[in-house]
JSON list of C-alpha atoms and ligand atoms in Angstrom, two decimals:
[
{"chain": "A", "resi": 324, "resn": "MET", "atom": "CA", "xyz": [-18.06, 56.57, 21.31]},
{"chain": "A", "resi": 325, "resn": "ILE", "atom": "CA", "xyz": [-15.25, 53.90, 21.85]},
{"chain": "A", "resi": 326, "resn": "ILE", "atom": "CA", "xyz": [-11.84, 54.72, 22.77]},
{"chain": "A", "resi": 327, "resn": "ALA", "atom": "CA", "xyz": [-9.03, 52.29, 22.49]},
{"chain": "A", "resi": 328, "resn": "ILE", "atom": "CA", "xyz": [-5.88, 52.44, 24.61]},
{"chain": "A", "resi": 329, "resn": "ASP", "atom": "CA", "xyz": [-3.29, 49.79, 23.88]},
{"chain": "A", "resi": 330, "resn": "GLY", "atom": "CA", "xyz": [0.42, 49.18, 24.58]},
{"chain": "A", "resi": 331, "resn": "GLU", "atom": "CA", "xyz": [3.26, 47.59, 26.14]},
{"chain": "A", "resi": 332, "resn": "ALA", "atom": "CA", "xyz": [2.92, 46.12, 29.59]},
{"chain": "A", "resi": 333, "resn": "SER", "atom": "CA", "xyz": [3.05, 48.71, 32.59]},
{"chain": "A", "resi": 334, "resn": "THR", "atom": "CA", "xyz": [2.94, 51.89, 30.61]},
{"chain": "A", "resi": 335, "resn": "GLY", "atom": "CA", "xyz": [-0.15, 53.12, 32.48]},
{"chain": "A", "resi": 336, "resn": "LYS", "atom": "CA", "xyz": [-2.74, 52.22, 30.01]},
{"chain": "A", "resi": 337, "resn": "SER", "atom": "CA", "xyz": [-5.35, 51.57, 32.94]},
{"chain": "A", "resi": 338, "resn": "THR", "atom": "CA", "xyz": [-4.38, 54.83, 34.57]},
{"chain": "A", "resi": 339, "resn": "GLN", "atom": "CA", "xyz": [-5.00, 56.83, 31.42]},
{"chain": "A", "resi": 340, "resn": "ALA", "atom": "CA", "xyz": [-7.94, 54.83, 30.58]},
{"chain": "A", "resi": 341, "resn": "LYS", "atom": "CA", "xyz": [-9.57, 55.54, 34.05]},
{"chain": "A", "resi": 342, "resn": "LYS", "atom": "CA", "xyz": [-8.81, 59.15, 33.93]},
{"chain": "A", "resi": 343, "resn": "ILE", "atom": "CA", "xyz": [-10.52, 59.49, 30.57]},
{"chain": "A", "resi": 344, "resn": "ALA", "atom": "CA", "xyz": [-13.69, 57.59, 31.78]},
{"chain": "A", "resi": 345, "resn": "LYS", "atom": "CA", "xyz": [-13.84, 59.87, 34.67]},
{"chain": "A", "resi": 346, "resn": "ARG", "atom": "CA", "xyz": [-13.35, 63.01, 32.59]},
{"chain": "A", "resi": 347, "resn": "LEU", "atom": "CA", "xyz": [-15.76, 61.98, 29.86]},
{"chain": "A", "resi": 348, "resn": "ASN", "atom": "CA", "xyz": [-18.10, 60.40, 32.04]},
{"chain": "A", "resi": 349, "resn": "ILE", "atom": "CA", "xyz": [-18.15, 57.17, 30.26]},
{"chain": "A", "resi": 350, "resn": "ASN", "atom": "CA", "xyz": [-17.69, 53.51, 31.02]},
{"chain": "A", "resi": 351, "resn": "TYR", "atom": "CA", "xyz": [-14.53, 51.94, 31.34]},
{"chain": "A", "resi": 352, "resn": "ARG", "atom": "CA", "xyz": [-13.13, 48.42, 30.93]},
{"chain": "A", "resi": 353, "resn": "ASP", "atom": "CA", "xyz": [-9.82, 46.88, 31.78]},
{"chain": "A", "resi": 354, "resn": "SER", "atom": "CA", "xyz": [-9.33, 43.87, 29.24]},
{"chain": "A", "resi": 355, "resn": "GLY", "atom": "CA", "xyz": [-6.17, 42.71, 30.89]},
{"chain": "A", "resi": 356, "resn": "ALA", "atom": "CA", "xyz": [-8.12, 42.30, 34.11]},
{"chain": "A", "resi": 357, "resn": "TYR", "atom": "CA", "xyz": [-10.44, 39.86, 32.14]},
{"chain": "A", "resi": 358, "resn": "TYR", "atom": "CA", "xyz": [-7.39, 37.76, 31.17]},
{"chain": "A", "resi": 359, "resn": "ARG", "atom": "CA", "xyz": [-6.06, 37.90, 34.75]},
{"chain": "A", "resi": 360, "resn": "ALA", "atom": "CA", "xyz": [-9.21, 36.84, 36.29]},
{"chain": "A", "resi": 361, "resn": "ILE", "atom": "CA", "xyz": [-9.58, 34.05, 33.92]},
{"chain": "A", "resi": 362, "resn": "THR", "atom": "CA", "xyz": [-5.85, 32.91, 34.72]},
{"chain": "A", "resi": 363, "resn": "LEU", "atom": "CA", "xyz": [-6.92, 32.88, 38.39]},
{"chain": "A", "resi": 364, "resn": "TYR", "atom": "CA", "xyz": [-9.88, 30.87, 38.14]},
{"chain": "A", "resi": 365, "resn": "LEU", "atom": "CA", "xyz": [-7.97, 28.38, 35.70]},
{"chain": "A", "resi": 366, "resn": "LYS", "atom": "CA", "xyz": [-4.92, 28.18, 37.98]},
{"chain": "A", "resi": 367, "resn": "ARG", "atom": "CA", "xyz": [-7.09, 27.58, 40.94]},
{"chain": "A", "resi": 368, "resn": "ASN", "atom": "CA", "xyz": [-8.72, 24.67, 39.24]},
{"chain": "A", "resi": 369, "resn": "GLN", "atom": "CA", "xyz": [-5.44, 23.33, 37.97]},
{"chain": "A", "resi": 370, "resn": "ILE", "atom": "CA", "xyz": [-6.36, 24.09, 34.51]},
{"chain": "A", "resi": 371, "resn": "ASN", "atom": "CA", "xyz": [-3.02, 24.26, 32.73]},
{"chain": "A", "resi": 372, "resn": "PRO", "atom": "CA", "xyz": [-2.73, 26.35, 29.57]},
{"chain": "A", "resi": 373, "resn": "GLN", "atom": "CA", "xyz": [-1.97, 23.47, 27.13]},
{"chain": "A", "resi": 374, "resn": "GLU", "atom": "CA", "xyz": [-5.61, 21.91, 27.72]},
{"chain": "A", "resi": 375, "resn": "THR", "atom": "CA", "xyz": [-8.44, 22.64, 25.33]},
{"chain": "A", "resi": 376, "resn": "LEU", "atom": "CA", "xyz": [-11.37, 24.50, 27.23]},
{"chain": "A", "resi": 377, "resn": "GLY", "atom": "CA", "xyz": [-15.01, 23.48, 26.53]},
{"chain": "A", "resi": 378, "resn": "LYS", "atom": "CA", "xyz": [-17.73, 25.71, 26.44]},
{"chain": "A", "resi": 379, "resn": "ASP", "atom": "CA", "xyz": [-19.28, 24.57, 29.58]},
{"chain": "A", "resi": 380, "resn": "LEU", "atom": "CA", "xyz": [-16.21, 25.76, 31.58]},
{"chain": "A", "resi": 381, "resn": "PHE", "atom": "CA", "xyz": [-16.90, 29.26, 30.32]},
{"chain": "A", "resi": 382, "resn": "SER", "atom": "CA", "xyz": [-20.33, 29.26, 31.65]},
{"chain": "A", "resi": 383, "resn": "LYS", "atom": "CA", "xyz": [-18.80, 28.75, 35.10]},
{"chain": "A", "resi": 384, "resn": "ILE", "atom": "CA", "xyz": [-17.00, 31.96, 34.79]},
{"chain": "A", "resi": 385, "resn": "ASP", "atom": "CA", "xyz": [-18.73, 35.25, 35.81]},
{"chain": "A", "resi": 386, "resn": "ILE", "atom": "CA", "xyz": [-16.73, 38.46, 35.49]},
{"chain": "A", "resi": 387, "resn": "SER", "atom": "CA", "xyz": [-17.83, 41.72, 36.27]},
{"chain": "A", "resi": 388, "resn": "GLN", "atom": "CA", "xyz": [-15.89, 44.97, 36.73]},
{"chain": "A", "resi": 389, "resn": "LYS", "atom": "CA", "xyz": [-17.06, 48.13, 38.66]},
{"chain": "A", "resi": 390, "resn": "PHE", "atom": "CA", "xyz": [-15.49, 51.69, 38.41]},
{"chain": "A", "resi": 391, "resn": "LYS", "atom": "CA", "xyz": [-17.02, 54.00, 40.59]},
{"chain": "A", "resi": 392, "resn": "ASN", "atom": "CA", "xyz": [-15.41, 57.28, 41.86]},
{"chain": "A", "resi": 393, "resn": "ASP", "atom": "CA", "xyz": [-12.02, 56.67, 41.54]},
{"chain": "A", "resi": 394, "resn": "SER", "atom": "CA", "xyz": [-11.94, 52.85, 42.48]},
{"chain": "A", "resi": 395, "resn": "PHE", "atom": "CA", "xyz": [-11.82, 49.90, 40.33]},
{"chain": "A", "resi": 396, "resn": "SER", "atom": "CA", "xyz": [-13.01, 46.28, 41.39]},
{"chain": "A", "resi": 397, "resn": "ILE", "atom": "CA", "xyz": [-13.05, 43.19, 39.54]},
{"chain": "A", "resi": 398, "resn": "PHE", "atom": "CA", "xyz": [-15.20, 40.30, 40.85]},
{"chain": "A", "resi": 399, "resn": "LEU", "atom": "CA", "xyz": [-14.66, 36.57, 39.98]},
{"chain": "A", "resi": 400, "resn": "ASN", "atom": "CA", "xyz": [-18.11, 34.45, 40.72]},
{"chain": "A", "resi": 401, "resn": "GLY", "atom": "CA", "xyz": [-18.97, 37.45, 43.15]},
{"chain": "A", "resi": 402, "resn": "GLU", "atom": "CA", "xyz": [-15.58, 37.31, 44.81]},
{"chain": "A", "resi": 403, "resn": "ASP", "atom": "CA", "xyz": [-13.66, 40.59, 44.82]},
{"chain": "A", "resi": 404, "resn": "VAL", "atom": "CA", "xyz": [-10.33, 39.68, 43.10]},
{"chain": "A", "resi": 405, "resn": "THR", "atom": "CA", "xyz": [-8.73, 42.97, 42.26]},
{"chain": "A", "resi": 406, "resn": "SER", "atom": "CA", "xyz": [-5.80, 42.96, 44.20]},
{"chain": "A", "resi": 407, "resn": "LYS", "atom": "CA", "xyz": [-5.33, 39.23, 43.93]},
{"chain": "A", "resi": 408, "resn": "ILE", "atom": "CA", "xyz": [-5.28, 39.07, 39.81]},
{"chain": "A", "resi": 409, "resn": "ARG", "atom": "CA", "xyz": [-2.37, 41.68, 40.16]},
{"chain": "A", "resi": 410, "resn": "GLY", "atom": "CA", "xyz": [-0.02, 39.11, 42.07]},
{"chain": "A", "resi": 411, "resn": "HIS", "atom": "CA", "xyz": [3.06, 37.59, 40.81]},
{"chain": "A", "resi": 412, "resn": "LYS", "atom": "CA", "xyz": [1.55, 34.30, 40.23]},
{"chain": "A", "resi": 413, "resn": "VAL", "atom": "CA", "xyz": [-0.96, 35.55, 37.80]},
{"chain": "A", "resi": 414, "resn": "SER", "atom": "CA", "xyz": [1.40, 38.07, 36.12]},
{"chain": "A", "resi": 415, "resn": "VAL", "atom": "CA", "xyz": [3.74, 35.17, 34.92]},
{"chain": "A", "resi": 416, "resn": "SER", "atom": "CA", "xyz": [1.18, 32.76, 33.55]},
{"chain": "A", "resi": 417, "resn": "VAL", "atom": "CA", "xyz": [-1.53, 35.24, 32.02]},
{"chain": "A", "resi": 418, "resn": "SER", "atom": "CA", "xyz": [0.09, 35.69, 28.74]},
{"chain": "A", "resi": 419, "resn": "GLU", "atom": "CA", "xyz": [-0.01, 31.65, 28.23]},
{"chain": "A", "resi": 420, "resn": "TYR", "atom": "CA", "xyz": [-3.50, 31.65, 28.90]},
{"chain": "A", "resi": 421, "resn": "ALA", "atom": "CA", "xyz": [-4.21, 34.81, 26.85]},
{"chain": "A", "resi": 422, "resn": "LYS", "atom": "CA", "xyz": [-2.94, 33.13, 23.68]},
{"chain": "A", "resi": 423, "resn": "LYS", "atom": "CA", "xyz": [-5.91, 30.84, 23.68]},
{"chain": "A", "resi": 424, "resn": "PRO", "atom": "CA", "xyz": [-8.68, 31.42, 21.15]},
{"chain": "A", "resi": 425, "resn": "GLU", "atom": "CA", "xyz": [-11.31, 30.16, 23.57]},
{"chain": "A", "resi": 426, "resn": "ILE", "atom": "CA", "xyz": [-10.40, 32.56, 26.07]},
{"chain": "A", "resi": 427, "resn": "ARG", "atom": "CA", "xyz": [-9.87, 35.20, 23.87]},
{"chain": "A", "resi": 428, "resn": "ASN", "atom": "CA", "xyz": [-13.46, 35.09, 22.25]},
{"chain": "A", "resi": 429, "resn": "PHE", "atom": "CA", "xyz": [-14.89, 34.87, 25.46]},
{"chain": "A", "resi": 430, "resn": "VAL", "atom": "CA", "xyz": [-13.32, 38.23, 26.59]},
{"chain": "A", "resi": 431, "resn": "TYR", "atom": "CA", "xyz": [-14.39, 39.72, 22.98]},
{"chain": "A", "resi": 432, "resn": "ASN", "atom": "CA", "xyz": [-17.96, 38.82, 23.61]},
{"chain": "A", "resi": 433, "resn": "LEU", "atom": "CA", "xyz": [-17.94, 40.53, 27.15]},
{"chain": "A", "resi": 434, "resn": "LEU", "atom": "CA", "xyz": [-16.10, 43.70, 25.87]},
{"chain": "A", "resi": 435, "resn": "ARG", "atom": "CA", "xyz": [-18.38, 43.89, 22.85]},
{"chain": "A", "resi": 436, "resn": "LYS", "atom": "CA", "xyz": [-21.51, 43.53, 24.80]},
{"chain": "A", "resi": 437, "resn": "SER", "atom": "CA", "xyz": [-20.37, 46.30, 27.14]},
{"chain": "A", "resi": 438, "resn": "SER", "atom": "CA", "xyz": [-20.08, 48.87, 24.44]},
{"chain": "A", "resi": 439, "resn": "LYS", "atom": "CA", "xyz": [-23.52, 48.16, 22.71]},
{"chain": "A", "resi": 440, "resn": "LEU", "atom": "CA", "xyz": [-25.54, 50.70, 24.64]},
{"chain": "A", "resi": 441, "resn": "ASN", "atom": "CA", "xyz": [-22.75, 53.29, 26.10]},
{"chain": "A", "resi": 442, "resn": "SER", "atom": "CA", "xyz": [-19.78, 55.05, 25.24]},
{"chain": "A", "resi": 443, "resn": "ILE", "atom": "CA", "xyz": [-16.59, 53.00, 26.41]},
{"chain": "A", "resi": 444, "resn": "VAL", "atom": "CA", "xyz": [-12.77, 53.28, 27.08]},
{"chain": "A", "resi": 445, "resn": "VAL", "atom": "CA", "xyz": [-10.88, 50.07, 26.86]},
{"chain": "A", "resi": 446, "resn": "ASP", "atom": "CA", "xyz": [-7.35, 49.23, 27.60]},
{"chain": "A", "resi": 447, "resn": "GLY", "atom": "CA", "xyz": [-5.54, 46.26, 26.44]},
{"chain": "A", "resi": 448, "resn": "ARG", "atom": "CA", "xyz": [-3.19, 45.06, 23.78]},
{"chain": "A", "resi": 449, "resn": "ASP", "atom": "CA", "xyz": [-5.47, 44.46, 20.62]},
{"chain": "A", "resi": 450, "resn": "ILE", "atom": "CA", "xyz": [-8.40, 46.61, 21.38]},
{"chain": "A", "resi": 451, "resn": "GLY", "atom": "CA", "xyz": [-7.85, 48.88, 18.57]},
{"chain": "A", "resi": 452, "resn": "THR", "atom": "CA", "xyz": [-6.36, 46.31, 16.08]},
{"chain": "A", "resi": 453, "resn": "VAL", "atom": "CA", "xyz": [-9.01, 43.29, 16.66]},
{"chain": "A", "resi": 454, "resn": "VAL", "atom": "CA", "xyz": [-11.80, 43.90, 19.22]},
{"chain": "A", "resi": 455, "resn": "PHE", "atom": "CA", "xyz": [-12.84, 47.39, 18.10]},
{"chain": "A", "resi": 456, "resn": "PRO", "atom": "CA", "xyz": [-11.21, 48.08, 14.56]},
{"chain": "A", "resi": 457, "resn": "ASP", "atom": "CA", "xyz": [-13.69, 50.88, 14.01]},
{"chain": "A", "resi": 458, "resn": "ALA", "atom": "CA", "xyz": [-12.96, 52.75, 17.50]},
{"chain": "A", "resi": 459, "resn": "ASP", "atom": "CA", "xyz": [-13.38, 56.44, 17.45]},
{"chain": "A", "resi": 460, "resn": "TYR", "atom": "CA", "xyz": [-10.05, 57.06, 19.04]},
{"chain": "A", "resi": 461, "resn": "LYS", "atom": "CA", "xyz": [-7.12, 54.62, 19.41]},
{"chain": "A", "resi": 462, "resn": "PHE", "atom": "CA", "xyz": [-3.89, 55.13, 21.45]},
{"chain": "A", "resi": 463, "resn": "PHE", "atom": "CA", "xyz": [-0.72, 53.16, 21.65]},
{"chain": "A", "resi": 464, "resn": "LEU", "atom": "CA", "xyz": [1.69, 53.72, 24.60]},
{"chain": "A", "resi": 465, "resn": "TYR", "atom": "CA", "xyz": [5.19, 52.51, 24.84]},
{"chain": "A", "resi": 466, "resn": "ALA", "atom": "CA", "xyz": [8.31, 52.93, 26.95]},
{"chain": "A", "resi": 467, "resn": "ILE", "atom": "CA", "xyz": [11.74, 51.66, 27.56]},
{"chain": "A", "resi": 468, "resn": "PRO", "atom": "CA", "xyz": [11.54, 48.43, 29.59]},
{"chain": "A", "resi": 469, "resn": "GLU", "atom": "CA", "xyz": [13.75, 49.89, 32.47]},
{"chain": "A", "resi": 470, "resn": "ILE", "atom": "CA", "xyz": [11.43, 52.90, 33.07]},
{"chain": "A", "resi": 471, "resn": "ARG", "atom": "CA", "xyz": [8.25, 50.66, 33.08]},
{"chain": "A", "resi": 472, "resn": "ALA", "atom": "CA", "xyz": [10.10, 47.97, 35.69]},
{"chain": "A", "resi": 473, "resn": "GLN", "atom": "CA", "xyz": [10.77, 50.96, 38.12]},
{"chain": "A", "resi": 474, "resn": "ARG", "atom": "CA", "xyz": [7.03, 52.31, 37.86]},
{"chain": "A", "resi": 475, "resn": "ARG", "atom": "CA", "xyz": [5.64, 48.97, 38.25]},
{"chain": "A", "resi": 476, "resn": "HIS", "atom": "CA", "xyz": [8.07, 48.37, 41.16]},
{"chain": "A", "resi": 477, "resn": "LYS", "atom": "CA", "xyz": [6.89, 51.59, 42.84]},
{"chain": "A", "resi": 478, "resn": "GLU", "atom": "CA", "xyz": [3.35, 50.77, 42.45]},
{"chain": "A", "resi": 479, "resn": "ILE", "atom": "CA", "xyz": [3.69, 47.03, 44.11]},
{"chain": "A", "resi": 480, "resn": "ASN", "atom": "CA", "xyz": [5.52, 48.97, 46.93]},
{"chain": "A", "resi": 481, "resn": "ASP", "atom": "CA", "xyz": [7.09, 45.52, 48.21]},
{"chain": "A", "resi": 482, "resn": "GLU", "atom": "CA", "xyz": [10.88, 45.63, 48.94]},
{"chain": "A", "resi": 483, "resn": "THR", "atom": "CA", "xyz": [11.14, 42.06, 48.70]},
{"chain": "A", "resi": 484, "resn": "VAL", "atom": "CA", "xyz": [10.10, 42.04, 45.04]},
{"chain": "A", "resi": 485, "resn": "LYS", "atom": "CA", "xyz": [13.16, 42.98, 42.84]},
{"chain": "A", "resi": 486, "resn": "ILE", "atom": "CA", "xyz": [13.13, 45.19, 40.25]},
{"chain": "A", "resi": 487, "resn": "GLU", "atom": "CA", "xyz": [15.26, 42.76, 37.85]},
{"chain": "A", "resi": 488, "resn": "SER", "atom": "CA", "xyz": [12.30, 40.29, 38.20]},
{"chain": "A", "resi": 489, "resn": "ILE", "atom": "CA", "xyz": [9.99, 42.65, 37.55]},
{"chain": "A", "resi": 490, "resn": "GLU", "atom": "CA", "xyz": [11.64, 43.78, 34.25]},
{"chain": "A", "resi": 491, "resn": "ARG", "atom": "CA", "xyz": [12.20, 40.26, 33.28]},
{"chain": "A", "resi": 492, "resn": "GLU", "atom": "CA", "xyz": [8.29, 39.41, 33.76]},
{"chain": "A", "resi": 493, "resn": "ILE", "atom": "CA", "xyz": [7.39, 42.65, 31.50]},
{"chain": "A", "resi": 494, "resn": "LYS", "atom": "CA", "xyz": [9.82, 41.86, 28.92]},
{"chain": "A", "resi": 495, "resn": "GLU", "atom": "CA", "xyz": [8.70, 38.15, 28.84]},
{"chain": "A", "resi": 496, "resn": "ARG", "atom": "CA", "xyz": [5.06, 39.30, 28.46]},
{"chain": "A", "resi": 497, "resn": "ASP", "atom": "CA", "xyz": [5.99, 41.62, 25.97]},
{"chain": "A", "resi": 498, "resn": "ASP", "atom": "CA", "xyz": [7.68, 38.97, 24.05]},
{"chain": "A", "resi": 499, "resn": "ILE", "atom": "CA", "xyz": [5.00, 36.38, 24.17]},
{"chain": "A", "resi": 500, "resn": "ASP", "atom": "CA", "xyz": [2.17, 39.24, 23.63]},
{"chain": "A", "resi": 501, "resn": "SER", "atom": "CA", "xyz": [4.00, 40.39, 20.53]},
{"chain": "A", "resi": 502, "resn": "THR", "atom": "CA", "xyz": [4.92, 37.11, 18.83]},
{"chain": "A", "resi": 503, "resn": "ARG", "atom": "CA", "xyz": [1.49, 35.17, 19.34]},
{"chain": "A", "resi": 504, "resn": "ASP", "atom": "CA", "xyz": [-0.40, 34.18, 16.28]},
{"chain": "A", "resi": 505, "resn": "ILE", "atom": "CA", "xyz": [-3.92, 35.49, 17.45]},
{"chain": "A", "resi": 506, "resn": "ALA", "atom": "CA", "xyz": [-4.26, 39.27, 18.12]},
{"chain": "A", "resi": 507, "resn": "PRO", "atom": "CA", "xyz": [-0.61, 40.08, 18.84]},
{"chain": "A", "resi": 508, "resn": "LEU", "atom": "CA", "xyz": [0.30, 43.24, 20.41]},
{"chain": "A", "resi": 509, "resn": "LYS", "atom": "CA", "xyz": [0.78, 45.82, 17.76]},
{"chain": "A", "resi": 510, "resn": "LYS", "atom": "CA", "xyz": [0.04, 49.70, 17.08]},
{"chain": "A", "resi": 511, "resn": "ALA", "atom": "CA", "xyz": [-3.08, 49.64, 14.86]},
{"chain": "A", "resi": 512, "resn": "GLU", "atom": "CA", "xyz": [-2.21, 51.65, 11.77]},
{"chain": "A", "resi": 513, "resn": "ASP", "atom": "CA", "xyz": [-4.50, 54.48, 12.73]},
{"chain": "A", "resi": 514, "resn": "ALA", "atom": "CA", "xyz": [-3.36, 54.54, 16.10]},
{"chain": "A", "resi": 515, "resn": "TYR", "atom": "CA", "xyz": [-1.67, 57.48, 17.76]},
{"chain": "A", "resi": 516, "resn": "ALA", "atom": "CA", "xyz": [1.48, 56.38, 19.54]},
{"chain": "A", "resi": 517, "resn": "ILE", "atom": "CA", "xyz": [2.90, 58.12, 22.67]},
{"chain": "A", "resi": 518, "resn": "ASP", "atom": "CA", "xyz": [6.31, 57.25, 24.02]},
{"chain": "A", "resi": 519, "resn": "VAL", "atom": "CA", "xyz": [5.49, 57.86, 27.88]},
{"chain": "A", "resi": 520, "resn": "SER", "atom": "CA", "xyz": [9.07, 56.98, 29.01]},
{"chain": "A", "resi": 521, "resn": "TYR", "atom": "CA", "xyz": [9.85, 60.40, 30.13]},
{"chain": "A", "resi": 522, "resn": "LEU", "atom": "CA", "xyz": [6.29, 61.98, 30.33]},
{"chain": "A", "resi": 523, "resn": "ALA", "atom": "CA", "xyz": [4.53, 62.18, 33.79]},
{"chain": "A", "resi": 524, "resn": "ILE", "atom": "CA", "xyz": [0.95, 60.85, 34.24]},
{"chain": "A", "resi": 525, "resn": "ASP", "atom": "CA", "xyz": [-0.83, 64.05, 33.46]},
{"chain": "A", "resi": 526, "resn": "GLN", "atom": "CA", "xyz": [1.21, 64.96, 30.38]},
{"chain": "A", "resi": 527, "resn": "VAL", "atom": "CA", "xyz": [0.31, 61.90, 28.86]},
{"chain": "A", "resi": 528, "resn": "PHE", "atom": "CA", "xyz": [-3.21, 62.30, 29.55]},
{"chain": "A", "resi": 529, "resn": "GLU", "atom": "CA", "xyz": [-3.13, 66.08, 28.21]},
{"chain": "A", "resi": 530, "resn": "GLU", "atom": "CA", "xyz": [-1.82, 64.52, 25.08]},
{"chain": "A", "resi": 531, "resn": "ILE", "atom": "CA", "xyz": [-4.61, 62.11, 24.80]},
{"chain": "A", "resi": 532, "resn": "LEU", "atom": "CA", "xyz": [-7.41, 64.75, 25.64]},
{"chain": "A", "resi": 533, "resn": "GLU", "atom": "CA", "xyz": [-5.98, 66.88, 22.88]},
{"chain": "A", "resi": 534, "resn": "LYS", "atom": "CA", "xyz": [-6.80, 64.29, 20.36]},
{"chain": "A", "resi": 535, "resn": "ILE", "atom": "CA", "xyz": [-10.41, 63.48, 21.46]},
{"chain": "A", "resi": 536, "resn": "THR", "atom": "CA", "xyz": [-13.02, 66.01, 20.38]},
{"chain": "A", "resi": 537, "resn": "ILE", "atom": "CA", "xyz": [-16.37, 65.54, 21.45]},
{"chain": "B", "resi": 1998, "resn": "CDP", "atom": "O1", "xyz": [-1.43, 46.29, 33.22]},
{"chain": "B", "resi": 1998, "resn": "CDP", "atom": "P1", "xyz": [-0.47, 45.19, 32.56]},
{"chain": "B", "resi": 1998, "resn": "CDP", "atom": "O2", "xyz": [0.33, 45.92, 31.24]},
{"chain": "B", "resi": 1998, "resn": "CDP", "atom": "O3", "xyz": [0.43, 44.76, 33.39]},
{"chain": "B", "resi": 1998, "resn": "CDP", "atom": "O4", "xyz": [-1.06, 44.21, 31.60]},
{"chain": "B", "resi": 1998, "resn": "CDP", "atom": "P2", "xyz": [-2.80, 43.69, 31.71]},
{"chain": "B", "resi": 1998, "resn": "CDP", "atom": "O5", "xyz": [-3.29, 44.77, 30.84]},
{"chain": "B", "resi": 1998, "resn": "CDP", "atom": "O6", "xyz": [-3.36, 43.50, 32.99]},
{"chain": "B", "resi": 1998, "resn": "CDP", "atom": "O7", "xyz": [-2.74, 42.37, 30.82]},
{"chain": "B", "resi": 1998, "resn": "CDP", "atom": "C1", "xyz": [-2.15, 41.24, 31.47]},
{"chain": "B", "resi": 1998, "resn": "CDP", "atom": "C2", "xyz": [-1.82, 40.33, 30.33]},
{"chain": "B", "resi": 1998, "resn": "CDP", "atom": "O8", "xyz": [-3.09, 39.85, 29.64]},
{"chain": "B", "resi": 1998, "resn": "CDP", "atom": "C3", "xyz": [-1.22, 40.71, 29.10]},
{"chain": "B", "resi": 1998, "resn": "CDP", "atom": "O9", "xyz": [0.41, 40.55, 29.25]},
{"chain": "B", "resi": 1998, "resn": "CDP", "atom": "C4", "xyz": [-1.46, 39.91, 28.00]},
{"chain": "B", "resi": 1998, "resn": "CDP", "atom": "O10", "xyz": [-0.80, 38.59, 28.05]},
{"chain": "B", "resi": 1998, "resn": "CDP", "atom": "C5", "xyz": [-2.98, 39.66, 28.31]},
{"chain": "B", "resi": 1998, "resn": "CDP", "atom": "N1", "xyz": [-3.70, 40.57, 27.37]},
{"chain": "B", "resi": 1998, "resn": "CDP", "atom": "C6", "xyz": [-4.13, 40.24, 26.17]},
{"chain": "B", "resi": 1998, "resn": "CDP", "atom": "O11", "xyz": [-3.63, 39.40, 25.63]},
{"chain": "B", "resi": 1998, "resn": "CDP", "atom": "N2", "xyz": [-5.07, 41.02, 25.29]},
{"chain": "B", "resi": 1998, "resn": "CDP", "atom": "C7", "xyz": [-5.60, 42.21, 25.74]},
{"chain": "B", "resi": 1998, "resn": "CDP", "atom": "N3", "xyz": [-6.38, 43.01, 25.30]},
{"chain": "B", "resi": 1998, "resn": "CDP", "atom": "C8", "xyz": [-5.38, 42.47, 27.43]},
{"chain": "B", "resi": 1998, "resn": "CDP", "atom": "C9", "xyz": [-4.41, 41.73, 27.97]}
]
C-alpha cells in the first residue's frame, strides 16, 4: 500500500504522515527531507543551483531516514542532520535546488526503492502526481499562509525569528514549487483535499483515517 500526502509548505504533512505510519505500522519517508539534505550537501560544497550536476556527485551522497517510536532522524553520509536541514539557510535555498531534474531523479529512485517491499506513507509536493501516480490513497493539504506561518513560528520556538520572515519564506517556496516546469506542486486530480487552516492535528488525522480502509 502506498499513501501520498502532498500539499503546501508548513501544512503539517510530515506530522500527519508520521501519525499514519505509526497507526498503520507502515514505513514513512519524508521526501522534503531528501531535498533539504541534498541542499545542505551542495551548499557545504559551494555548488550553486545553476551548476549542472554530474552522476559521480550523487555517488558521494548517501541519505538515510530512520523513523522509530516517535522520533524521525535523517542522516547525510552518516551524520545526523535532522535539525540542521530545518534551519533558515537550507529553507531559503531548497526550492531552487529542488527544481533540478538530476536532483529530482535521484530522490525519485530512493523513494521508489523504499516502496518496493513494504507499505509506505510519503509526504511531499509531487508524490501523488509524479512519484507514485498509482498510490492507493492521495491527500492534499492546504491552508492560508498567515496560519501556516504562525504554526511554523511556534514550532521553531525562536523569538529572534520573525513571523513575517517565515511567512515570506513559505510564500516564496510555494511560488517556486508551484510554478516550476518539472513536477510542480499541485493537487492530483484523484487526491482528497483538506483545508487545514482551522483544524487541529487530530481532526485532520481523523479525516485522513476515515478515507483509508484496510
Ligand atoms: O515541511 P515543509 O513544508 O517546510 O517542506 P518540506 O516538505 O521539507 O520540503 C522542502 C522543499 O523541498 C519544498 O519547498 C520543495 O521545494 C522541495 N520538495 C519538492 O520539490 N518535492 C517534494 N516531493 C518535497 C519537497
